[in-house]
Coordinates of C-alpha atoms in Angstrom, one line a residue:
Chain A
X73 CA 28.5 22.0 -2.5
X74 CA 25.7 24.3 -3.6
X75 CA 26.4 28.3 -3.6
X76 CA 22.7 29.8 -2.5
X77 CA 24.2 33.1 -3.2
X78 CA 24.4 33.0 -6.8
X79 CA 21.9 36.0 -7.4
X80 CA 22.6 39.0 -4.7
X81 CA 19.7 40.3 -3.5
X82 CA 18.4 43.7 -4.7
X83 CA 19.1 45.8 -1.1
X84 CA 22.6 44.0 -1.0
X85 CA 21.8 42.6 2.9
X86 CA 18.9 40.3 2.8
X87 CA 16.4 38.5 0.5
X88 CA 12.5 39.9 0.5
X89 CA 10.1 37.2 -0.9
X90 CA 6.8 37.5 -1.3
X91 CA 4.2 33.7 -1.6
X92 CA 0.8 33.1 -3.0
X93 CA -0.6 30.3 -2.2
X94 CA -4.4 29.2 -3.7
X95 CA -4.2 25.8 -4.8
X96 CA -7.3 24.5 -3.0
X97 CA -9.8 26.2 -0.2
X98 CA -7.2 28.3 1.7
X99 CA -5.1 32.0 0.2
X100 CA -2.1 32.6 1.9
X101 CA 0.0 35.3 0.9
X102 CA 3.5 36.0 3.2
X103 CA 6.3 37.5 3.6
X104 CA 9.6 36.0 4.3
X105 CA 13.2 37.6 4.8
X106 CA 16.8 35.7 4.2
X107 CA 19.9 37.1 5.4
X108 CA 23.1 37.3 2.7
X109 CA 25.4 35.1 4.6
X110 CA 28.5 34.1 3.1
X111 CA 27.8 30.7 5.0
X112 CA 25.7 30.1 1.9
X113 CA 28.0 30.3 -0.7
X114 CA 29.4 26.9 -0.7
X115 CA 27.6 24.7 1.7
X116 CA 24.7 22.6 1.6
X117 CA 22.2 25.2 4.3
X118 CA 19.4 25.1 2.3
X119 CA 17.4 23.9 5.6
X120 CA 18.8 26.4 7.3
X121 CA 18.6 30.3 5.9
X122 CA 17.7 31.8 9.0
X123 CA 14.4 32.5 7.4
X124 CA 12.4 35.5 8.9
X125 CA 8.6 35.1 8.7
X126 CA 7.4 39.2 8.6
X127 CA 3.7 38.0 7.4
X128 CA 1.7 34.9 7.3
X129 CA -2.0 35.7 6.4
X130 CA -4.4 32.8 5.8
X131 CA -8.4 32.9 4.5
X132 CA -9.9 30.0 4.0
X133 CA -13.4 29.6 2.3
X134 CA -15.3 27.4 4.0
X135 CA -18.8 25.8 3.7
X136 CA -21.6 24.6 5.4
X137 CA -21.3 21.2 7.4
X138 CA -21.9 18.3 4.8
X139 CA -20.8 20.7 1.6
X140 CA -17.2 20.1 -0.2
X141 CA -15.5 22.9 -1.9
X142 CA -16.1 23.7 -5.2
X143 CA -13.6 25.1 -7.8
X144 CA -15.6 27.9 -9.0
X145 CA -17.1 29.6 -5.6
X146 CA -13.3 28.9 -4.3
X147 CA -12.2 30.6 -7.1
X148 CA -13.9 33.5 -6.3
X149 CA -13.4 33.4 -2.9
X150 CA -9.6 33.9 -3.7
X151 CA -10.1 36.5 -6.2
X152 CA -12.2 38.8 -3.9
X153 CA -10.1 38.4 -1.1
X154 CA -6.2 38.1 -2.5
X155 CA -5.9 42.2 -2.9
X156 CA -7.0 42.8 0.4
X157 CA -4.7 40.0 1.3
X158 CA -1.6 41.3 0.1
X159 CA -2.3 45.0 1.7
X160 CA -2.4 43.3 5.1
X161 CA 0.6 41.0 4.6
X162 CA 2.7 44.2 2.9
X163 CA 1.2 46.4 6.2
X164 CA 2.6 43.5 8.3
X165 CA 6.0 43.0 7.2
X166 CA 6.4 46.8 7.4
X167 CA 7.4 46.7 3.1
X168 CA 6.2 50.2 2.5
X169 CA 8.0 50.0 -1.5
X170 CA 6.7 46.4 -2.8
X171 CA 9.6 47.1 -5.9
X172 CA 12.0 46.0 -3.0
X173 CA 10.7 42.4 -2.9
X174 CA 13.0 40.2 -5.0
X175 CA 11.0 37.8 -5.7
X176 CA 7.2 36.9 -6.2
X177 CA 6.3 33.4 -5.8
X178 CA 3.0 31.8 -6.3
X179 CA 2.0 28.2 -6.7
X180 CA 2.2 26.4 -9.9
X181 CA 0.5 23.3 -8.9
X182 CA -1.0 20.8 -8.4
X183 CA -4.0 21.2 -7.1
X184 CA -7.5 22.8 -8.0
X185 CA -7.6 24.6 -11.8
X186 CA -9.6 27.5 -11.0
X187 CA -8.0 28.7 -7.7
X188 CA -5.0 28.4 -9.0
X189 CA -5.6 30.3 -11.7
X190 CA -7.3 33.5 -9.4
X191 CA -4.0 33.4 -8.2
X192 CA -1.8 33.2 -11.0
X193 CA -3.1 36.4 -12.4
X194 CA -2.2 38.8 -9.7
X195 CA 0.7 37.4 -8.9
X196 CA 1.4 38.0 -13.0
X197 CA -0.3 42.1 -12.3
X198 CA 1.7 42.1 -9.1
X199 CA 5.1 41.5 -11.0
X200 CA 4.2 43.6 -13.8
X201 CA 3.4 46.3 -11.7
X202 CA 6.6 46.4 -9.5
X203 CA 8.9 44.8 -11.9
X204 CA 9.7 41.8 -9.2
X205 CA 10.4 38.7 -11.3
X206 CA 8.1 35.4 -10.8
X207 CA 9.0 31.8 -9.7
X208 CA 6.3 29.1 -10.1
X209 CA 6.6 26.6 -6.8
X210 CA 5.4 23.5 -6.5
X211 CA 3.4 23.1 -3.5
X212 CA 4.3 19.7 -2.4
X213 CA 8.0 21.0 -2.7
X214 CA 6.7 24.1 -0.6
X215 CA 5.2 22.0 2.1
X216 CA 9.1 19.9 2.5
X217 CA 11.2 23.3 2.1
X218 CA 8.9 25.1 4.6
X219 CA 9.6 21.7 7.5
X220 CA 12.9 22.1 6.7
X221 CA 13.7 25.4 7.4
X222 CA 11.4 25.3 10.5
X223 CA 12.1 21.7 12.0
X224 CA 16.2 21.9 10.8
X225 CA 15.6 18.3 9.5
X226 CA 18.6 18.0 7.6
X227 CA 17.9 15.1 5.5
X228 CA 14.5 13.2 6.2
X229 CA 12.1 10.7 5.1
X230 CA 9.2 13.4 4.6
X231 CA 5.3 12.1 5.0
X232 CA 3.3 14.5 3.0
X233 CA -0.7 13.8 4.2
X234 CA -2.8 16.9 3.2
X235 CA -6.6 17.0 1.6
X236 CA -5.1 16.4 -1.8
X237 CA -1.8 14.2 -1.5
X238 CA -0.7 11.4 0.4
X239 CA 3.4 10.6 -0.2
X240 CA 6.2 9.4 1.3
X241 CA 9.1 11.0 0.1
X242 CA 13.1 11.0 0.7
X243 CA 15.7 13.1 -1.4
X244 CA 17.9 11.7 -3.7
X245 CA 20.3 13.5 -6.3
X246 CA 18.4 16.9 -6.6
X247 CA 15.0 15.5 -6.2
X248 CA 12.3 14.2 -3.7
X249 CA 11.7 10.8 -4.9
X250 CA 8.4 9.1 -4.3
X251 CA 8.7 6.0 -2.4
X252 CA 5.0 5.5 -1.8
X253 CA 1.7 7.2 -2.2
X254 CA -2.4 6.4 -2.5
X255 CA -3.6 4.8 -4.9
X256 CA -7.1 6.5 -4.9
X257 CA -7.9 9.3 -2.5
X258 CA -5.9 11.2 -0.2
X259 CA -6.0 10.9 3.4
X260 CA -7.3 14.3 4.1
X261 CA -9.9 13.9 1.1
X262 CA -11.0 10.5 3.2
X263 CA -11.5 12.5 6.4
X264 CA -13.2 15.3 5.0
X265 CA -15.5 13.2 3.0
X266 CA -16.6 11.0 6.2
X267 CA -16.9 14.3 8.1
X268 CA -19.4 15.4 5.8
X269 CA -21.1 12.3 6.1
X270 CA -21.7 12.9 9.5
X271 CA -22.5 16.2 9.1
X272 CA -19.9 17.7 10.7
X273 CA -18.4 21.7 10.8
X274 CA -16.3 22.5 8.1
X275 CA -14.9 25.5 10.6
X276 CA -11.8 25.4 11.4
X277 CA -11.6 22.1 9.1
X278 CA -13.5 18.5 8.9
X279 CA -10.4 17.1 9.9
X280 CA -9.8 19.1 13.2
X281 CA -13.1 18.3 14.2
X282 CA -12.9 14.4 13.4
X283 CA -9.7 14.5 15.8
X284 CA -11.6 16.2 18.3
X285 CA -14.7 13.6 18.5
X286 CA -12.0 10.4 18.1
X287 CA -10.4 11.8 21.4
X288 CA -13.7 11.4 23.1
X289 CA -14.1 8.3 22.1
X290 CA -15.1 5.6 25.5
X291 CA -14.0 2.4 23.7
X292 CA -10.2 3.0 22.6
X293 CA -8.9 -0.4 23.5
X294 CA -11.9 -2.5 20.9
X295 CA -11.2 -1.2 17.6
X296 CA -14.1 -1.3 15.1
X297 CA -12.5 -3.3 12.3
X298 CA -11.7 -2.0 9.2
X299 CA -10.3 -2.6 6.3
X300 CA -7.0 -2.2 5.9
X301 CA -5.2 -1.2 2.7
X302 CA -1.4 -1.3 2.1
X303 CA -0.1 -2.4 -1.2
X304 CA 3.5 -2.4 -1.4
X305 CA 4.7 1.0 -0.4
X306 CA 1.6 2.3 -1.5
X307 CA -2.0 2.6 -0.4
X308 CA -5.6 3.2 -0.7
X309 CA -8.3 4.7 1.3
X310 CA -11.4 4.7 -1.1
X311 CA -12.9 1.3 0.4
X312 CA -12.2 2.5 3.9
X313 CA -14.2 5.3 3.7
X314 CA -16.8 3.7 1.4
X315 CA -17.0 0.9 4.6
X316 CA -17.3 3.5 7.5
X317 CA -19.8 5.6 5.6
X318 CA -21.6 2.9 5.7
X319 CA -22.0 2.3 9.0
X320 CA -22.1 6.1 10.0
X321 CA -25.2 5.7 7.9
X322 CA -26.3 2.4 9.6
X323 CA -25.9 4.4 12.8
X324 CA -27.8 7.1 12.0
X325 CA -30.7 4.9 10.5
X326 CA -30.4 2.5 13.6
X327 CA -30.6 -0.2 11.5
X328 CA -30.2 -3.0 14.2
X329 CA -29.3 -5.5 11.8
X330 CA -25.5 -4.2 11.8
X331 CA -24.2 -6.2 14.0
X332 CA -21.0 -4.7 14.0
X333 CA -23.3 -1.5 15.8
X334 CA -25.7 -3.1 17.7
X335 CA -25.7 -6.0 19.6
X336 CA -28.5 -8.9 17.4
X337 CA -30.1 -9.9 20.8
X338 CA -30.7 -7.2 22.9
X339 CA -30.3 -4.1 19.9
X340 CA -28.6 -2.1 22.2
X341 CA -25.8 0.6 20.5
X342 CA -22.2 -1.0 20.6
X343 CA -20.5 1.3 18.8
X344 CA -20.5 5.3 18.8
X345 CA -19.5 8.1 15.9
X346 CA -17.0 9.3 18.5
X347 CA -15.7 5.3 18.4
X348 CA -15.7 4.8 14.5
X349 CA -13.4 8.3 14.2
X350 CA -11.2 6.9 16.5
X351 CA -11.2 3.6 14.7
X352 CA -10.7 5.2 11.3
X353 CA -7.8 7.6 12.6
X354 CA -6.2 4.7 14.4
X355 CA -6.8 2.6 10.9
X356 CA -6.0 5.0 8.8
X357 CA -2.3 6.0 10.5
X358 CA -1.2 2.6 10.8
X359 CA -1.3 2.4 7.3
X360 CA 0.5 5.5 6.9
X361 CA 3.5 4.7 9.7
X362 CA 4.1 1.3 8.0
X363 CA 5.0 3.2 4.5
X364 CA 7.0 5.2 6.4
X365 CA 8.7 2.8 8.4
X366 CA 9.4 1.2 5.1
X367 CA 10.6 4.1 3.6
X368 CA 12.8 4.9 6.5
X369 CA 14.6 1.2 6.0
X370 CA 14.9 2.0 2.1
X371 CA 17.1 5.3 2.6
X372 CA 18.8 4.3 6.2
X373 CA 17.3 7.3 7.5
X374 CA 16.2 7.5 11.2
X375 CA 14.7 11.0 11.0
X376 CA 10.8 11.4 9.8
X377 CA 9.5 14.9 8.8
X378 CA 5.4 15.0 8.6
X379 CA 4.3 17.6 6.3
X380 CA 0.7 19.1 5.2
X381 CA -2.6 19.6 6.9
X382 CA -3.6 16.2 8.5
X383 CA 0.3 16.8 9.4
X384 CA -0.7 19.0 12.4
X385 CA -3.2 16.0 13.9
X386 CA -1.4 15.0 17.3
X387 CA -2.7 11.3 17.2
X388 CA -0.5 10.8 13.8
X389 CA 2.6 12.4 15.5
X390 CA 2.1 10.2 18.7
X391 CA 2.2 7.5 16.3
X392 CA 5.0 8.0 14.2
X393 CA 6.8 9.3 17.4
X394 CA 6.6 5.6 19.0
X395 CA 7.5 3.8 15.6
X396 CA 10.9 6.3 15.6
X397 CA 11.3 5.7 19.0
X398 CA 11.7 2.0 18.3
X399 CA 14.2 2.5 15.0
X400 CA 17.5 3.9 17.0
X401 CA 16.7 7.0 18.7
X402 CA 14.7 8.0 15.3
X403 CA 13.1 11.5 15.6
X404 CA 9.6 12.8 14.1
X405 CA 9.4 16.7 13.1
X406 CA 6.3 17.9 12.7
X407 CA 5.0 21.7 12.6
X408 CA 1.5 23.5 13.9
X409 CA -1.7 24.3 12.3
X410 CA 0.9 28.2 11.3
X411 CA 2.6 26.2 8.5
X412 CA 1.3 22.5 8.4
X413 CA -1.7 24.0 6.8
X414 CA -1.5 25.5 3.0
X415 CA 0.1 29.3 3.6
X416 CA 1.7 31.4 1.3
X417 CA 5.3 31.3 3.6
X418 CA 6.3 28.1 2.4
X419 CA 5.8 29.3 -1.1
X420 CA 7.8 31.9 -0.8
X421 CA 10.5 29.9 1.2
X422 CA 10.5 27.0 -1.8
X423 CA 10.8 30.0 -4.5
X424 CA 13.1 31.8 -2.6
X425 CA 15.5 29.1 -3.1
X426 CA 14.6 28.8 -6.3
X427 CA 15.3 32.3 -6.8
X428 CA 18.7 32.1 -5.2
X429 CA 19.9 29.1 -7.4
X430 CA 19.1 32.0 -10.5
X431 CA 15.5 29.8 -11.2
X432 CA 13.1 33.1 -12.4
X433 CA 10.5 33.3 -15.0
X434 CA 11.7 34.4 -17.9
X435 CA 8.4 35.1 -20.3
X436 CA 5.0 34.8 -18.8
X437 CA 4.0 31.6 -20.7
X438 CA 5.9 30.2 -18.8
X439 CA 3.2 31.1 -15.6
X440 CA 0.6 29.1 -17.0
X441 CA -1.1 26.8 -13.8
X442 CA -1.1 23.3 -14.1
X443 CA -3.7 20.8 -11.7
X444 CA -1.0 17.8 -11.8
X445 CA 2.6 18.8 -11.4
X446 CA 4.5 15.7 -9.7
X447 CA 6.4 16.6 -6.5
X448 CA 9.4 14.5 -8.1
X449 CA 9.4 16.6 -11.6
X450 CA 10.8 19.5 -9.5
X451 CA 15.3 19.2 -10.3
X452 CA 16.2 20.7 -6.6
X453 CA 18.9 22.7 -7.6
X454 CA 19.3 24.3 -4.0
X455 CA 21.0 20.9 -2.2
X456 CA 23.6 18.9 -3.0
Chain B
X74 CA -8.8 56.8 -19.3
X75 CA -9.7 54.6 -22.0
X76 CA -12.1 52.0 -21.9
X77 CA -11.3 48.6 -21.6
X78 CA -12.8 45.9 -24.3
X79 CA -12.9 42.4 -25.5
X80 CA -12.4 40.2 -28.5
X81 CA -13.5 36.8 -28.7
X82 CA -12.4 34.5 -31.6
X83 CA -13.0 30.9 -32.4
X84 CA -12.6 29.1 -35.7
X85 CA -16.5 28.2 -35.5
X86 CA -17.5 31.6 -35.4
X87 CA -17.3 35.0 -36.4
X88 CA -15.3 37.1 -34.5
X89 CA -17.2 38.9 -31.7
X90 CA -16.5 42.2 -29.5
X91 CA -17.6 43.4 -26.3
X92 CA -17.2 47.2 -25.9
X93 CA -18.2 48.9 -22.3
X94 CA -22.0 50.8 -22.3
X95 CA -21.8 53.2 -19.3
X96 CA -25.8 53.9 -19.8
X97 CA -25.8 50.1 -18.5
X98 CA -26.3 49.2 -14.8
X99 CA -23.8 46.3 -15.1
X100 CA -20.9 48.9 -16.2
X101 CA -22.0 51.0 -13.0
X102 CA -21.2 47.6 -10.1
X103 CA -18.7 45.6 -9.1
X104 CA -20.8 43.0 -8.0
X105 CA -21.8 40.9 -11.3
X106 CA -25.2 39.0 -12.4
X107 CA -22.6 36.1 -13.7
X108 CA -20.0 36.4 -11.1
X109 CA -21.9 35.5 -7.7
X110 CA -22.0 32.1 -5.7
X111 CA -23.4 29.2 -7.3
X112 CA -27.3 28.8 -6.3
X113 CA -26.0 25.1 -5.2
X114 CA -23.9 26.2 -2.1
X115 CA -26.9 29.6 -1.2
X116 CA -29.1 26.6 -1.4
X117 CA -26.9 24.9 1.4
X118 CA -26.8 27.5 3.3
X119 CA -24.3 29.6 2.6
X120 CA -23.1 32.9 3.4
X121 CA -21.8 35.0 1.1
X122 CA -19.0 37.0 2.6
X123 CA -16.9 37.0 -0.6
X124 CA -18.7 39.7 -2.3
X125 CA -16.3 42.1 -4.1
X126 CA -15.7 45.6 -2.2
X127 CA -17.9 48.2 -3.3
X128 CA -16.4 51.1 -5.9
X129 CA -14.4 53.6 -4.3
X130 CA -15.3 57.7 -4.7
X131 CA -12.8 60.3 -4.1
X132 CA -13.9 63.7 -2.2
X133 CA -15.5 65.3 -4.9
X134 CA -17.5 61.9 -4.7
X135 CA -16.7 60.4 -8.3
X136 CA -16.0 56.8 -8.6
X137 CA -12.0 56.8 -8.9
X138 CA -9.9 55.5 -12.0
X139 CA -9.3 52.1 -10.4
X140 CA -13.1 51.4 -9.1
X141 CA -14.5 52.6 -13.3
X142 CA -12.2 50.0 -14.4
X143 CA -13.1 47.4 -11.9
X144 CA -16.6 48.0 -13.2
X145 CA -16.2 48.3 -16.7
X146 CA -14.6 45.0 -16.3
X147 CA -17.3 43.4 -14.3
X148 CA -20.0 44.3 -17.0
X149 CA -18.2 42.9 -19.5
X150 CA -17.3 39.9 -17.9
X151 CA -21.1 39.3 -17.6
X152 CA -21.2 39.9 -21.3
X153 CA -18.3 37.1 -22.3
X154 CA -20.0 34.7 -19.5
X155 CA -23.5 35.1 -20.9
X156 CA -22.4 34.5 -25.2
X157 CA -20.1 31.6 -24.0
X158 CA -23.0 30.5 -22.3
X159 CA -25.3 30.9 -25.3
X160 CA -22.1 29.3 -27.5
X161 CA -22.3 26.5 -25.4
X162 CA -26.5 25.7 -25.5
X163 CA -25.9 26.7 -29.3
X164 CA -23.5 23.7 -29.7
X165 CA -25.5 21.5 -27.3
X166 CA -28.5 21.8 -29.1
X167 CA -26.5 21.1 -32.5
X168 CA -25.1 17.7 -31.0
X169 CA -28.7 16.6 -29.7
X170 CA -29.6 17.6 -33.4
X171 CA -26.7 15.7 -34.8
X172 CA -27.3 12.5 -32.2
X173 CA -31.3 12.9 -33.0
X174 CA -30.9 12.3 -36.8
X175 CA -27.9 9.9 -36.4
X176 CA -30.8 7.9 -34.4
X177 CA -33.4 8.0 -37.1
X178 CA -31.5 7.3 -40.1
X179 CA -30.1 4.1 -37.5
X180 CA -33.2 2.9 -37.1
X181 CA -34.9 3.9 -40.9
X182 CA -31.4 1.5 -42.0
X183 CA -32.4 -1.1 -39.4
X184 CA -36.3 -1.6 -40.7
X185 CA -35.4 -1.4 -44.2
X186 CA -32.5 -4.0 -44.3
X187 CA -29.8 -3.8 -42.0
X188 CA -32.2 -5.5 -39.1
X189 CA -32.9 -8.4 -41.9
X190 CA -29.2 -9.0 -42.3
X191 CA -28.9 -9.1 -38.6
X192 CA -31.8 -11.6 -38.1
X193 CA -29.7 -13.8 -40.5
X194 CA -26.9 -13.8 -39.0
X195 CA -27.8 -14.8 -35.8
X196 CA -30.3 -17.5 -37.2
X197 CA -27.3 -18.8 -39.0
X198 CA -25.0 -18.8 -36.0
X199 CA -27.8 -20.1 -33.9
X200 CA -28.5 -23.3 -36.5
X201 CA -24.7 -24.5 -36.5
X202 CA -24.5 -24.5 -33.3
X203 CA -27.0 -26.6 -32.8
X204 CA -25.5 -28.8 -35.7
X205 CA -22.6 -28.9 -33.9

């Protein structure tokens, strides 16, 4: 049993936590409340606290269609825009005296150097300033805590597919083990990379908008091929997307000798950009829901949690919904775009519990950002 | 208030420090010459709507405490940006230096014997082969 209750909180009735989150091209900063319950004293809850969300503010720094993001302009992008941040999330969640937060969490990796470290420092001025004591979260651990508390999946297989991490993960004996990840890119980093190929809007993200044309695609039931590229438990996604920029580019240069794209006799168009995003999504997920269903057979588990960005595209649910559906009554959560996507609530849900197992910063060296921290280098004090 | 200032140290180089000069236009912004977008995403077509907010004035319209520091602390982070900039071309230019004369005394060794040797070996290696 696991006692969450170890440190009171400062008001004696309830937990105030306060994320960061700045690891790649979103800030989130929010606010999140825990009741004292005696419940949590010796139990294993941890997925359920009865988390409050009193703030959730998001920026993301986007560029134009066809541009990436790059460390330094994000950087700065975060560090003109995290004050104001904070004002509006404080002004939200109605905390008129910061010095009542009990906690300041902020995101200790992995992810992009320079971000992170725009971050790092107010969250360091912040605690300084209001004497709140710092926890340093991993943000793959804040991505499963966050699903947890929000889906009340007690103990699943967690798929973790953002724009920098692909994993399949389950707990065992106080931490999430990986059971299978890419070898090269990440999913989301394969999406994004093809959508600026074709030249797509950034806004809201690459990925939104490659679901959107693969869901107008006319040709659903003939696939283009693709490779495709499971290893084990693992996999990778570089040749895939080297293959369909390829033929985006073939497309757009109607070079009729593709014969994959047009047909050699006649040279008419076979094949669309709304077909190949279907194809590459269809490809792509397949990949990802055998790893899963793997994983799944591994731990005896029937329950699948999908975490991160390309966690909030409906196709991949549907799919992993019908592979559960086939394993006894198995059951996918999944979350919306709210908390799928980077935000600074499921930093501060991860450090809260963190917090509550007596886990703070004690000097400030110990604050330093780091761009590869492990998601199974985290000891998960907070379950049993 | 005092002034806020900066000291960098590196074993290759003398200590140096940056103090604020409020007769200089880049203590008197918040928006800094070194601190903007890159010219790579404006070139793209960017927007810049990440500029930092503008300094704050009180009634009596003076900049307040916070928006002097902000500032003084823009100018000299223009100043540390532009002499690690100027480290950094000092070193590069040193290492093309080094590399440059690494080159010629390579190839001064080669003409005068080194290259002779070489020729040797290879014409001994290539003859017994071909006895073999």
């Amino acid at each position: 049993m696991v006692n969450l209750n170890s440190v009171p909180p400062k008001n004696g009735q309830c937990y105030l936590a306060l994320g960061l989150e700045g690891s790649a091209n979103k800030l989130g900063v929010g606010i999140i409340k825990h009741p004292f319950l005696s419940k949590h004293e010796n139990s294993d809850l941890s997925h359920y606290c009865e988390m409050e969300i009193l703030s959730n503010i998001r920026d993301t720094y986007v560029t134009p269609p066809g541009e990436g993001f790059l460390p330094r302009d994000t950087a700065r992008h975060h560090r003109n825009w995290v004050v104001r941040l904070v004002r509006r999330a404080l002004q939200e969640a109605n905390v008129s005296d910061p010095s009542q937060l009990d906690t300041i969490c902020f995101t200790k990796g992995p992810g992009m150097g320079a971000p992170l470290h725009s971050v790092v420092i107010l969250a360091r001025t912040l605690s300084i300033m209001w004497d709140v004591p710092l926890v340093g979260v991993n943000h793959c651990v804040g991505h499963i805590e966050m699903g947890r508390e929000i889906t009340k999946a007690e103990n699943p297989v967690v798929l973790y597919v953002s724009g920098g991490n692909t994993q399949v993960i389950a707990y065992s004996e106080n931490c999430y083990r990986i059971f299978g990840e890419t070898l090269d890119i990440a999913i989301g980093n394969c999406l994004d990379r093809f959508a600026r190929t074709l030249k797509i809007p950034n806004e809201p993200s690459p990925g939104f908008n490659i679901e959107q044309l693969a869901k107008k695609s006319l040709n659903k039931q003939d696939l283009v091929e693709l490779p495709y590229t499971v290893k084990g438990m693992d996999l990778s996604m570089s040749g895939i997307l080297g293959y369909v920029d390829s033929l985006a580019k073939d497309l757009f240069n109607k070079n009729t000798k593709n014969k994959i794209l047009f047909d050699p006799k006649t040279g008419e168009q076979l094949v669309t950009v709304e077909d190949i995003c279907y194809s590459l999504q269809e490809n792509l997920f397949a990949m990802l829901v055998e790893i899963t269903e793997r994983a799944m057979a591994h731990v005896n588990s029937n329950q699948v949690l999908i975490v991160g960005g390309v966690g909030c595209n409906v196709r991949l649910q549907e799919m992993m919904a019908t592979m559960c559906r086939d394993r006894s009554n198995g059951q996918v959560h999944a979350t919306d775009e709210r908390f799928c996507i980077d935000n600074g609530v499921m930093i501060a849900q991860a450090g809260l519990l963190q917090f509550r197992m007596g886990n703070v910063v004690k000097d400030l060296s110990e604050t330093v950002v780091t761009q590869k921290f492990r998601t199974d280098e985290v000891y998960v004090a907070w379950r049993e | 208030m005092p002034s806020p200032f900066a000291i960098y140290k590196s074993p290759n180089s003398e200590p140096r420090e940056f103090r604020v000069d409020p007769a200089r236009d880049r203590y008197n912004t918040t928006n800094g010459t070194t601190t903007g977008p890159s010219a790579y995403v404006l070139q793209a077509g960017q927007v810049d709507r990440d500029k930092p907010s503008e300094p704050k004035c009180n009634e009596q319209g003076e900049f307040t405490e916070l928006s002097i520091l902000r500032m003084a602390l823009t100018g000299l982070q223009d100043d540390i940006n532009e002499y690690l900039t100027q480290q950094m071309e000092v070193a590069k230019n040193k290492k093309l230096k080094q590399d440059d004369e690494q080159r010629i005394s390579g190839e001064i060794n080669k003409l005068l014997d080194g290259g002779d040797d070489d020729d040797d070996d290879d014409d001994d290696q290539g003859s017994s082969s071909k006895k073999a």
